[in-house]
XYZ file of C-alpha atoms in Angstrom:
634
model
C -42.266 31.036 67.048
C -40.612 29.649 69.917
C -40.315 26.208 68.721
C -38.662 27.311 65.445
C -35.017 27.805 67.144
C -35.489 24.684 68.623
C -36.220 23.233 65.687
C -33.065 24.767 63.848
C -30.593 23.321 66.476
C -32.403 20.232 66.241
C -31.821 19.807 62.177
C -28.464 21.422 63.008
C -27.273 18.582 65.307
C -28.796 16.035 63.090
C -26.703 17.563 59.798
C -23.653 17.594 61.861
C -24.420 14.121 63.094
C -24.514 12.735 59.566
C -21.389 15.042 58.011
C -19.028 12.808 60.208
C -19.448 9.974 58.198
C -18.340 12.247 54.627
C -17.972 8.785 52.652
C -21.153 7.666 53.192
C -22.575 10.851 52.340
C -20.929 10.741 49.173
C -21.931 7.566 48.144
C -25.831 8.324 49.111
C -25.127 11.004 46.629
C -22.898 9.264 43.857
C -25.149 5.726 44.075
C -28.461 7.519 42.623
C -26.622 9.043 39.653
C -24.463 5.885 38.857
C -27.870 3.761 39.448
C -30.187 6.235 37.203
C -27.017 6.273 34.750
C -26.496 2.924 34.506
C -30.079 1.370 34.741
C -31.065 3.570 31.600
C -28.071 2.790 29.900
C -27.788 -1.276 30.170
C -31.594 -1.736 29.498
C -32.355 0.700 27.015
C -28.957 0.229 25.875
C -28.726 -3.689 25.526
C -32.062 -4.105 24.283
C -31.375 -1.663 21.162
C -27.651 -3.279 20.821
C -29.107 -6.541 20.589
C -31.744 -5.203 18.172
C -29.372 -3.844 15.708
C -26.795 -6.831 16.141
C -30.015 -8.918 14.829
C -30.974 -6.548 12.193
C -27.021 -6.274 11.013
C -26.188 -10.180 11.459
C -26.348 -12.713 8.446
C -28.427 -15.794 8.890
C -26.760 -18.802 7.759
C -29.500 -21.144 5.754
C -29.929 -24.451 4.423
C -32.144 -24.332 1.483
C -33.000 -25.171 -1.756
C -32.030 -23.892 -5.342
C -35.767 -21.709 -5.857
C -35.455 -20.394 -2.538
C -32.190 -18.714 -3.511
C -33.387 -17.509 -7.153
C -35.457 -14.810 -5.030
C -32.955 -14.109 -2.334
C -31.678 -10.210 -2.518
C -28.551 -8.938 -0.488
C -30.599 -6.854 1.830
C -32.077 -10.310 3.357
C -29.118 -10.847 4.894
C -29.422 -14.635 4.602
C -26.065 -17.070 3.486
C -25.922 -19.980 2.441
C -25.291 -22.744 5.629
C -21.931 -24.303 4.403
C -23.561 -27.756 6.209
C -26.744 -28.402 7.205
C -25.328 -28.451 11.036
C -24.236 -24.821 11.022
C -27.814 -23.257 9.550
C -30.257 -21.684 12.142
C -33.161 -22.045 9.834
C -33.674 -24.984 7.295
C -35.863 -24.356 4.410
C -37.466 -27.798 2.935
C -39.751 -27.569 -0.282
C -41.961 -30.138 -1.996
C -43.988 -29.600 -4.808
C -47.771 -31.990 -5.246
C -47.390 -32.344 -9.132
C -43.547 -31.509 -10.885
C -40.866 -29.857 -9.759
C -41.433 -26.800 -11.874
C -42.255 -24.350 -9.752
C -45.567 -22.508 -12.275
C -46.820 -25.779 -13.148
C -46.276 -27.346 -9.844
C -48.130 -26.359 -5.906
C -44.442 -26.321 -3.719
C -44.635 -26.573 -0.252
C -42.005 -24.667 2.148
C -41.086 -26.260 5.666
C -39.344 -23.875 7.337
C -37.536 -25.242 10.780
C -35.780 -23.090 13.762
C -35.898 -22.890 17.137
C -37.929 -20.224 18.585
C -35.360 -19.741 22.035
C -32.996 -18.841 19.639
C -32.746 -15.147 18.899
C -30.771 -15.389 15.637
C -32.839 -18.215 14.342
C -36.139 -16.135 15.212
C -34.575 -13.286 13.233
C -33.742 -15.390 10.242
C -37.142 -17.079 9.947
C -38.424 -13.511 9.744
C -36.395 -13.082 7.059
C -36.702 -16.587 5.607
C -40.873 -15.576 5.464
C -39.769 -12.671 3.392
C -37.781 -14.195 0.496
C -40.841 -16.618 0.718
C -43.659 -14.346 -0.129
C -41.654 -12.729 -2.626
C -41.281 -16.282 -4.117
C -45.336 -16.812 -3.474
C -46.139 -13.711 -5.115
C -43.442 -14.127 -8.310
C -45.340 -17.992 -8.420
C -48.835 -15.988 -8.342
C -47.988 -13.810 -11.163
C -46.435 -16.060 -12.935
C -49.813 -17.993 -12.723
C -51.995 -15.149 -13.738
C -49.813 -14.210 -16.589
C -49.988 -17.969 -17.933
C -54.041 -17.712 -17.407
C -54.149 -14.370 -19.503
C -54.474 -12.226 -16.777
C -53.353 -8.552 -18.261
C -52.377 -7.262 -14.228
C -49.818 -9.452 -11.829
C -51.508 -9.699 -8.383
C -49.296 -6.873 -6.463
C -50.600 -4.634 -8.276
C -54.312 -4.261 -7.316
C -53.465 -3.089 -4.221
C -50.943 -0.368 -2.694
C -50.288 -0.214 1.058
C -48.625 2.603 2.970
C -47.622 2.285 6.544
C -48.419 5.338 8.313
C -46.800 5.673 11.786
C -48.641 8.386 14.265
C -45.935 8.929 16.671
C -42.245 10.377 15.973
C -39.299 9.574 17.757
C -40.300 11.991 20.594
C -43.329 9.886 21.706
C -40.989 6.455 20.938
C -38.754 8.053 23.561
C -41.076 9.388 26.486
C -42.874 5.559 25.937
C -39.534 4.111 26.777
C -38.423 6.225 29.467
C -42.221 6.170 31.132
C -41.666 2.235 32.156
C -38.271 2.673 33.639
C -38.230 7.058 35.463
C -40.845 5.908 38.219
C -39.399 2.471 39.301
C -35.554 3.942 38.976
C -36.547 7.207 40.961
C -38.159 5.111 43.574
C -35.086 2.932 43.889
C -32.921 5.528 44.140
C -34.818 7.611 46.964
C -35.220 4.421 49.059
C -31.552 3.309 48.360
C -30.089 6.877 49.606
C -32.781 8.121 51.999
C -32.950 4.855 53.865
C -29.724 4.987 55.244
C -30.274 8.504 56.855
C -33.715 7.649 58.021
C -32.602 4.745 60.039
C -30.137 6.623 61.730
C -32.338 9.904 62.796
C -34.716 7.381 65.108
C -33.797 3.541 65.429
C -29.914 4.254 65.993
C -30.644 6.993 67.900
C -32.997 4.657 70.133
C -30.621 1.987 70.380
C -27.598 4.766 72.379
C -30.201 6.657 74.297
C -30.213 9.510 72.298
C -33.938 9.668 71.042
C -35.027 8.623 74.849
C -32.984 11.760 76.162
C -34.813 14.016 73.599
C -38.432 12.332 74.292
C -38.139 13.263 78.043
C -36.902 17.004 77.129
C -38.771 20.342 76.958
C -38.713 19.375 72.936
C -42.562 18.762 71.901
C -42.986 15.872 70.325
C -44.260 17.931 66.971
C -40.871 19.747 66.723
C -39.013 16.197 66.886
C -41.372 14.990 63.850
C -40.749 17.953 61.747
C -37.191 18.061 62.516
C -36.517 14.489 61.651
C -38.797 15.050 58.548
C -37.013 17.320 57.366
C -33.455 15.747 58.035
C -35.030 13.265 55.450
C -37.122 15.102 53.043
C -33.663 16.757 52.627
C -31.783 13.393 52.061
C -34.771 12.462 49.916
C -34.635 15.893 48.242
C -30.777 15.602 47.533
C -30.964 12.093 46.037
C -33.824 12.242 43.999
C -31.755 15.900 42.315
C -29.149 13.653 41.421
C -30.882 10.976 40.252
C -32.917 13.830 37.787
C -30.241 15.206 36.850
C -28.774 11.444 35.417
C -31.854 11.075 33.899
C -31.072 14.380 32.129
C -27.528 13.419 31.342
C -28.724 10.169 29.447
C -31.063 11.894 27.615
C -28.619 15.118 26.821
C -26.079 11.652 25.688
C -28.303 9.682 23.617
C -28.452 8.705 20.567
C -25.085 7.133 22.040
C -23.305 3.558 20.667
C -21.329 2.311 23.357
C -18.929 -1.269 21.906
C -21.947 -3.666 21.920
C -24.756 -1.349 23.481
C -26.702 1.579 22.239
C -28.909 3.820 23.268
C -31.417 4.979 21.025
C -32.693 8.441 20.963
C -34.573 9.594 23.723
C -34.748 13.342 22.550
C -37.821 14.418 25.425
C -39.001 17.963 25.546
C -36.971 20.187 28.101
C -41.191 20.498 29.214
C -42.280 17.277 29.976
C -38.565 16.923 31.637
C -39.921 20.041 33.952
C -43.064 18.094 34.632
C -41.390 14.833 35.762
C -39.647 17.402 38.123
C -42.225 18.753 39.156
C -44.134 15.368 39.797
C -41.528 13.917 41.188
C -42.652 16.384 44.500
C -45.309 14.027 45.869
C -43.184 10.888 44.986
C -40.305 12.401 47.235
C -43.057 13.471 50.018
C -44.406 10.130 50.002
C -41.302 8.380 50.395
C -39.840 10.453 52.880
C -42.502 10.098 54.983
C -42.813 6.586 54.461
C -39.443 6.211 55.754
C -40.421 8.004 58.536
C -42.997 6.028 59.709
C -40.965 2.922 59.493
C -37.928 4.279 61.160
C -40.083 5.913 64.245
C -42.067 2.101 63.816
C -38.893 0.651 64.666
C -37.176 -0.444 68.047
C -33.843 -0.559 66.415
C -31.604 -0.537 63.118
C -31.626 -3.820 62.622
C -35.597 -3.985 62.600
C -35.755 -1.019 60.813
C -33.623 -2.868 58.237
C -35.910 -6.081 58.053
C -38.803 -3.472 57.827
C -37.273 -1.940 54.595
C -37.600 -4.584 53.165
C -41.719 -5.100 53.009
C -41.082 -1.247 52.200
C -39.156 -2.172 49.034
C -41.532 -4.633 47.910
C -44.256 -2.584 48.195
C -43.417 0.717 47.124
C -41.378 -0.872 44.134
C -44.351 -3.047 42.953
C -47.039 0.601 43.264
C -43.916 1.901 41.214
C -44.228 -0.316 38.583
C -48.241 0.306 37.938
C -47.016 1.824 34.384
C -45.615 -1.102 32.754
C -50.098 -2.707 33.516
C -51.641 -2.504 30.474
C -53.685 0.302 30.345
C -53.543 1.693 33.990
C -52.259 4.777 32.821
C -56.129 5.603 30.751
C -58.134 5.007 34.534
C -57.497 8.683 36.356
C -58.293 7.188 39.571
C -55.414 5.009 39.809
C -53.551 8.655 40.445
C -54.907 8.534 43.858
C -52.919 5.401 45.072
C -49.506 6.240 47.005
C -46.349 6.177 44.921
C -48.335 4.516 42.202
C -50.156 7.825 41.298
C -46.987 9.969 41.148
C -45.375 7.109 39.318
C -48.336 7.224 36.525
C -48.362 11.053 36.089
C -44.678 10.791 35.408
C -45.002 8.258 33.001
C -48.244 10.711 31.383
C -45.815 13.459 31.261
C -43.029 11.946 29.570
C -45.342 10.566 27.180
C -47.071 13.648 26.628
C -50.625 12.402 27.660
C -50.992 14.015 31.222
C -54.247 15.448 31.945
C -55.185 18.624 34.217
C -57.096 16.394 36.612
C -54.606 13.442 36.635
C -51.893 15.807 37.557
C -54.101 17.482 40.026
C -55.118 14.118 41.438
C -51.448 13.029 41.443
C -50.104 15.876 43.138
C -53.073 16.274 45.680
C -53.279 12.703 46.817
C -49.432 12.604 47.000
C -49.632 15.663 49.581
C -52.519 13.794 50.936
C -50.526 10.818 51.731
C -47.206 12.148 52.977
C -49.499 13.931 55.474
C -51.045 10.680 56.637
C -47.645 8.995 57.336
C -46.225 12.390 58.916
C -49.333 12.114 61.163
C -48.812 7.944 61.896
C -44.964 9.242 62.659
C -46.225 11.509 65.402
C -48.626 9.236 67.157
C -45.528 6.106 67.119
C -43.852 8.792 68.950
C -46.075 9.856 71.467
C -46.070 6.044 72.502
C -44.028 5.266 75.433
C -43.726 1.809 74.023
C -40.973 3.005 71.664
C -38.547 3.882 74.409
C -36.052 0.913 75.298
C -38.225 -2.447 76.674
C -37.570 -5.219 78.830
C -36.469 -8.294 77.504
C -39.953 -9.719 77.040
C -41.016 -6.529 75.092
C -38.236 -7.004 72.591
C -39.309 -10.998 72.022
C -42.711 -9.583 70.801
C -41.285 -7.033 68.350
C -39.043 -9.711 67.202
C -41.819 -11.551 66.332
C -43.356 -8.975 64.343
C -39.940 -8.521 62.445
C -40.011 -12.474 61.798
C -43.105 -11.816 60.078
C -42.199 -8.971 57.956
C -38.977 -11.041 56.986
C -41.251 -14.072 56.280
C -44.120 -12.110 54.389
C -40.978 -10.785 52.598
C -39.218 -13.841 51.483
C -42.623 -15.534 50.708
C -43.345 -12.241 47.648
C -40.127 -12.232 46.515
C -40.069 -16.039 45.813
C -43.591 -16.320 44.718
C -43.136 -13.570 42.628
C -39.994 -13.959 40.756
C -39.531 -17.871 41.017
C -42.793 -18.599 41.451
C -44.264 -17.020 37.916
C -40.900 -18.488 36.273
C -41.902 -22.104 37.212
C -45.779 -21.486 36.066
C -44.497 -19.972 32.604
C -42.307 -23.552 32.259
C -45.135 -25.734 32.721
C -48.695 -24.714 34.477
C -49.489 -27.770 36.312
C -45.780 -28.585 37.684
C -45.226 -24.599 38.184
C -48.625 -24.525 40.556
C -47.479 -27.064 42.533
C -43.910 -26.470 42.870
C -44.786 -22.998 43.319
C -47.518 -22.623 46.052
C -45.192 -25.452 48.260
C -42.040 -23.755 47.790
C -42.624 -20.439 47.892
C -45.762 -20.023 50.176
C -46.124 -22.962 52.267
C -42.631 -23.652 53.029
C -41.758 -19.790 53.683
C -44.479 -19.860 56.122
C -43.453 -22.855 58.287
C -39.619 -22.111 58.301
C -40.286 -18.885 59.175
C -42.507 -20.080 62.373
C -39.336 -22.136 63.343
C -36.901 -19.908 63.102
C -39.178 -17.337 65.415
C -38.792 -20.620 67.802
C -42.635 -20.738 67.975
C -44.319 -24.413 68.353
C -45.634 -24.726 65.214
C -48.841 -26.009 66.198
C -49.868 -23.173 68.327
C -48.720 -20.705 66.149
C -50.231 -22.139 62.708
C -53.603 -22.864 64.639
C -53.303 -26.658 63.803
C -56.233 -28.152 65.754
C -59.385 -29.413 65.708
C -62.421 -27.248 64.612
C -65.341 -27.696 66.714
C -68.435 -28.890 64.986
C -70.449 -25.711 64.793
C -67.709 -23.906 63.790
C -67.061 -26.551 60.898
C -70.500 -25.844 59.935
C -70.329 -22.017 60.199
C -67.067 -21.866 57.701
C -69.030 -24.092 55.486
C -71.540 -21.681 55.034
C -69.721 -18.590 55.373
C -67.542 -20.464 52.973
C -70.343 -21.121 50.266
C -71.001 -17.580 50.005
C -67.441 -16.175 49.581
C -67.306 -16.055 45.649
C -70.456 -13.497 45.937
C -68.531 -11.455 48.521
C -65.998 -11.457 46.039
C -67.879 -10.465 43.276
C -69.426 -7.478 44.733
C -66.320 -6.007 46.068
C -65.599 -6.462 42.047
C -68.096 -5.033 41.054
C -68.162 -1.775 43.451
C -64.545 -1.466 42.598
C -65.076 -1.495 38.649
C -66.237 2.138 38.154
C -62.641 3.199 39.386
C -60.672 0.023 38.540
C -62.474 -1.991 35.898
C -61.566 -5.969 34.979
C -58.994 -5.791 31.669
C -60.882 -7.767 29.169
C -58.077 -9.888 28.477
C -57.890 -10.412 31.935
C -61.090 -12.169 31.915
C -60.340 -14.281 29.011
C -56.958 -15.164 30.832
C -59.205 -16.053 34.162
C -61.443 -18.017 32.249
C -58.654 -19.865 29.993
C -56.927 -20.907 33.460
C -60.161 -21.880 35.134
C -60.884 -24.511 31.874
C -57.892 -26.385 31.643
C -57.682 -29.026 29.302
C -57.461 -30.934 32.301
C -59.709 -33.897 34.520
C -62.304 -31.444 36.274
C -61.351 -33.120 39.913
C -57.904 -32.681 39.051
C -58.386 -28.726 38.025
C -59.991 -27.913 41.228
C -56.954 -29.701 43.732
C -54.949 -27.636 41.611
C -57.000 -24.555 41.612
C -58.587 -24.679 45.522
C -57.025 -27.528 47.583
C -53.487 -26.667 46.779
C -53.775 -22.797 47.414
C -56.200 -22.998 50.356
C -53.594 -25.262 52.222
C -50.636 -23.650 51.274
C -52.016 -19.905 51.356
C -53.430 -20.593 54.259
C -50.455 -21.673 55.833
C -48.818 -18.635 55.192
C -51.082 -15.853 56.353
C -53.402 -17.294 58.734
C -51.734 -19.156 59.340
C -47.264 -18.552 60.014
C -48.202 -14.460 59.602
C -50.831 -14.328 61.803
C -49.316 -16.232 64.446
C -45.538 -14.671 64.061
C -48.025 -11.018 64.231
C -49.730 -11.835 68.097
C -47.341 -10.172 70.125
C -46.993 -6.873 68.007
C -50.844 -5.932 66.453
C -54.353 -6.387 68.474
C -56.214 -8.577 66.751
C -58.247 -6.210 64.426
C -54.687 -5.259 63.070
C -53.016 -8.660 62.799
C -56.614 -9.602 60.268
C -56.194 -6.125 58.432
C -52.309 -6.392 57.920
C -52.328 -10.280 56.755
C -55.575 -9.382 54.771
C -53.747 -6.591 52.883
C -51.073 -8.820 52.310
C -53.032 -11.559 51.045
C -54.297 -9.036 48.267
C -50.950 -7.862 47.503
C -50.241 -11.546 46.250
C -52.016 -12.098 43.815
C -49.808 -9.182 41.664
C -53.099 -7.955 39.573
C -53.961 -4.404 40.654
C -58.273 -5.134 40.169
C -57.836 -8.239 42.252
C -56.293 -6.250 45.811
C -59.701 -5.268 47.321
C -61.453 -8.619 46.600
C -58.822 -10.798 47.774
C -57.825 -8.427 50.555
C -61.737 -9.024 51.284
C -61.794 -12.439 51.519
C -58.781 -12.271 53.718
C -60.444 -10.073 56.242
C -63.317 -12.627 56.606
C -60.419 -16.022 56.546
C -58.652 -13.996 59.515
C -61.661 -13.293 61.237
C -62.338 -16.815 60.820
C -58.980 -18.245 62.121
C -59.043 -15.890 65.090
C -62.584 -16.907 66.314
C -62.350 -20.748 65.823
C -58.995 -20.632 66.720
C -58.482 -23.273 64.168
C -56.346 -22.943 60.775
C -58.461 -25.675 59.152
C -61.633 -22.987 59.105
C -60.411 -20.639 56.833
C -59.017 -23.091 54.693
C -62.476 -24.884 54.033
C -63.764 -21.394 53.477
C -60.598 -20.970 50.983
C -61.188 -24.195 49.071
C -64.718 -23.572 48.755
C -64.618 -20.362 47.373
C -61.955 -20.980 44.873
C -63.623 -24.323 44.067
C -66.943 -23.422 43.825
C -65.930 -20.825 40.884
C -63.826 -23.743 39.249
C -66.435 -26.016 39.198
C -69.323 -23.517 38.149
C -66.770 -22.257 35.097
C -66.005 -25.775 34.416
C -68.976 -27.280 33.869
C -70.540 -24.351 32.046
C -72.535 -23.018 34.887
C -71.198 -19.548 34.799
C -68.592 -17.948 32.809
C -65.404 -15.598 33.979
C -67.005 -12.729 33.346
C -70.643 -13.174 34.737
C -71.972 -11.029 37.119
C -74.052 -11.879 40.383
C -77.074 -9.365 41.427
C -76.411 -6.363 43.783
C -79.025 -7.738 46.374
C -76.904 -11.115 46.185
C -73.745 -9.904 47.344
C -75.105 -7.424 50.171
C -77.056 -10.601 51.391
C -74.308 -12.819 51.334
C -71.468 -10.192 53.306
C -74.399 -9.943 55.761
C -74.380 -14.226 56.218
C -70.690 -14.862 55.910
C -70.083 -12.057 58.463
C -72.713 -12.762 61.194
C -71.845 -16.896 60.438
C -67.858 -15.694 61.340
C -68.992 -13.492 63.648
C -71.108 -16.612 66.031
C -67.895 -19.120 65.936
C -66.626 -19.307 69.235
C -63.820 -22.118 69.016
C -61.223 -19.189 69.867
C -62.539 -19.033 73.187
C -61.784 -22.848 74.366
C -58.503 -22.541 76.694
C -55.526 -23.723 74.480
């Protein structure tokens, strides 16, 4: 009991810290509901505006006289007044005459598919021309003495299972999670980094550390200086989501937002879920802030934060992750699916339970990480030569950061243009080059830092091997991972569609395993293992880039394998002390499962033996485990 007035002046002093600063406060609070406000409005909004400008706008067409003979008013389709002005050009051609019974026409119908209007108006271009195909078809039938016309030997009714309720909690489940999680990290940030990095830059946390105050009191009290920020902010950013719905349907000049008419229930159940999503984040904040030595590291440390806790926040838009319960389990990801179960009225008991347990679970874990960063003496202010190393760390962070981002939002844009030039382009621009500019600007010599030298021999020879058996490693993390996170199907027959491009064989496999084991390898065993030395033991710096390494590859059933592979291609880097190891081990496991799939060997979706795998984790691992080029003086 004695701790508890201590820890009441301490969250007093803290709330009278931040209440100096009463603009700031308000906009922590205003931001969320303007952000919440406006995110649902503009893309639920613009998508339905543009949807009924389409459905309202008349598409001009250039076509000929039958075409028009079956066009009704509710087609919405005018006449082009020149051919230059239509957005769809209707061409017909009959085989025999020109009368359109006697005759076989033949429609041509030309648009271009990046143009909206155009895609609308061949819709309704298809339309007019089945009605004119089935008109042609009866008219056939009748001439052949057929006592029935064709469309009517069948009747079809379209039956649609879900009302406008379930239309609107499918909408809002994409977009609650990600916006809530914006929001808290957007408002809460700001507060966490001042409770511990600003206070370590002026001294204050260093006079507190040395007082009578136990160390658990100073969590707790900083805790709940941000669960409360968290708390506030993710209330207002509720309550806008309430306020949109409460508005809607709404038009708004060129926007409008459909109806999102959500029981006042499942709006008490996102609430109520929303608990472990606001524990989680708070204490992930936390961690970072009592992680870092100062605001402006705890700044560049938000960032990796962003990236990752948006991306876990995002896990309902995957296909079909919210039908495997055990994704529920998995920080800010699980809270994020039982919200978007709830609002679309398909929440289980155990789902919830899982959510709401393993979000408990998790805040617990970071609450606990917070404590033990504290109880380091390493966090109090260093020496110059202490702050290089956490620099470094930072460096990586920002580099790891840049690297996603890139890969992720440029990166995919350039492979959807064109596959071959978008590989390229892609793994040297946003993964390779990341990695080395981020090595200079840490003013590291880039050959020390990226490994680049010589293998010996026997360690050539171990990667080789250990390299040969990677795809069965792999394969059995797959497989041990499937009863809880199974392979999509279609994610297969994408895999396997990639892995058989219609190109040269040679020429698939440079693009497939030369080109990412250089350029991945540059990056994190590369730049991020390097920039990581100073700040992680070893053991850390292999986990850390290993988890990273996962996290690339976007999928959510290809983390653990990846992330596997990465803990053996760190291992590998670290005890030959050599980048070029864990790149052979790179291109042979990616082009060993190229060249199997591309000559027929093996498909995407074959299996290898349990006793396979287990044997070859037990080869690649001892084979890592004996190189010893690490050891030579540098």
């Amino acid at each position: 009991m004695r701790g508890a007035p201590r820890l009441g002046a301490l969250i007093t002093h803290e709330l009278r810290v931040l209440s100096r600063d009463p603009a700031a406060l308000a906009s922590m609070l205003l931001l969320p509901f303007v952000m919440v406000l406006l995110g649902l409005i503009v893309i639920l909004g613009s998508g339905e505006g543009i949807k009924a400008r389409l459905a309202t706008e008349v598409a001009l067409v250039h076509a000929p006289d039958e075409f028009w003979a079956m066009v009704e008013p509710a087609d919405r389709l005018e006449p082009a007044p020149t051919p230059a002005e239509a957005v769809v050009t209707v061409t017909a051609s009959a085989t025999e005459d020109e009368a359109l019974v006697d005759g076989r026409p033949t429609f041509t119908v030309v648009f271009s598919s990046k143009d909206f209007t155009a895609l609308r108006g061949q819709e309704r271009v298809n339309v007019v021309i089945e009605r004119l195909r089935v008109e042609d078809e009866a008219a056939r039938w009748q001439a052949a003495g057929v006592p029935v016309r064709p469309d009517e030997l069948m009747q079809l009714t379209m039956v649609d299972l879900d009302d406008s309720t379930d239309r609107a909690g499918a909408l809002l489940s994409r977009l609650v999670a990600p916006l809530l999680v914006a929001v808290l990290l957007s408002g809460a940030l700001p507060v966490g980094i001042s409770t511990l990095p600003a206070e370590r830059e002026n001294g204050t946390l260093e006079s507190l550390l040395v007082s009578s105050l136990d160390r658990r009191t100073l969590v707790w009290g900083k805790a709940l200086i941000v669960l409360g920020a968290c708390g506030a902010v993710g209330a207002v950013g509720l309550s806008a989501l309430v306020v949109t719905v409460a508005l809607s349907p709404l038009q708004l000049g060129p926007m409008a937002i459909p109806d999102l008419s959500v029981p006042p229930s499942r709006l008490a159940l996102v609430a109520l879920l929303a608990t472990p999503l606001l524990l989680q984040v708070s204490a992930g904040i936390l961690a970072l802030s009592a992680r870092a030595r100062d605001a402006r590291q705890a700044r560049v440390l938000a960032v990796p934060l962003l990236l990752v806790a948006g991306g876990l926040a995002s896990l309902p838009v995957v296909p079909g992750a919210t039908e495997i319960p055990a994704l529920t389990l998995i920080p800010v990801g699980g809270p994020a699916l039982a919200i978007a179960g709830a609002l679309q009225g398909e929440l289980g008991a155990g789902a919830a339970a899982g959510a709401l347990v393993g979000g408990l679970a998790w805040a617990a874990l970071a609450l606990s990480l917070t404590e033990r960063l504290l109880q380091s003496t390493a966090l109090l202010p260093q020496a110059a030569e202490d702050r290089s190393a956490g620099r470094t760390g930072r460096e990586a962070l920002a580099t790891a950061g840049v690297a996603f981002v890139s890969f992720w939002f440029l990166g995919q844009l350039l492979q959807a243009r064109d596959l071959v030039s978008g590989l390229l382009l892609s793994q040297a621009l946003t993964i390779a080059l990341p990695g080395v500019l981020g090595v200079i600007a840490a003013g590291r010599p880039a050959r020390e830092a990226l490994r680049l030298r010589a293998p010996t021999a026997r360690d050539l020879a171990l990667g080789l091997l250990a390299g040969a058996l990677c795809p069965l490693v792999g394969q059995l993390v797959a497989d041990l991972q499937a009863p809880l996170l199974p392979t999509p199907t279609r994610a297969l027959e994408e895999l396997g569609a990639l892995l058989t491009l219609d190109l040269p064989l040679p020429l698939v496999i440079a693009l497939l395993a030369l080109l990412p084991a250089i350029c991945e390898e540059l990056l994190f065993r590369g730049a991020l293992l390097g920039l990581l030395e100073r700040s992680l033991p070893p053991a850390g710096r292999v986990a850390l880039v290993a988890a990273l390494f996962g996290l690339l590859h976007l999928s959510y059933f290809r983390i653990a394998p990846t992330a596997a592979l990465g803990l053996l291609f760190g291992a590998a880097a670290l005890r030959s002390g050599s980048l070029f190891v864990p790149v052979l081990m790179h291109l042979l496991n990616n082009g060993l499962l190229v060249g199997a799939v591309g000559l027929g060997l093996i498909g995407a979706e074959d299996e290898a033996p349990l006793w396979a795998g287990l044997g070859a984790v037990v080869v690649a691992t001892t084979a890592v485990a004996a190189m010893r080029g690490g050891s030579r003086p540098a």
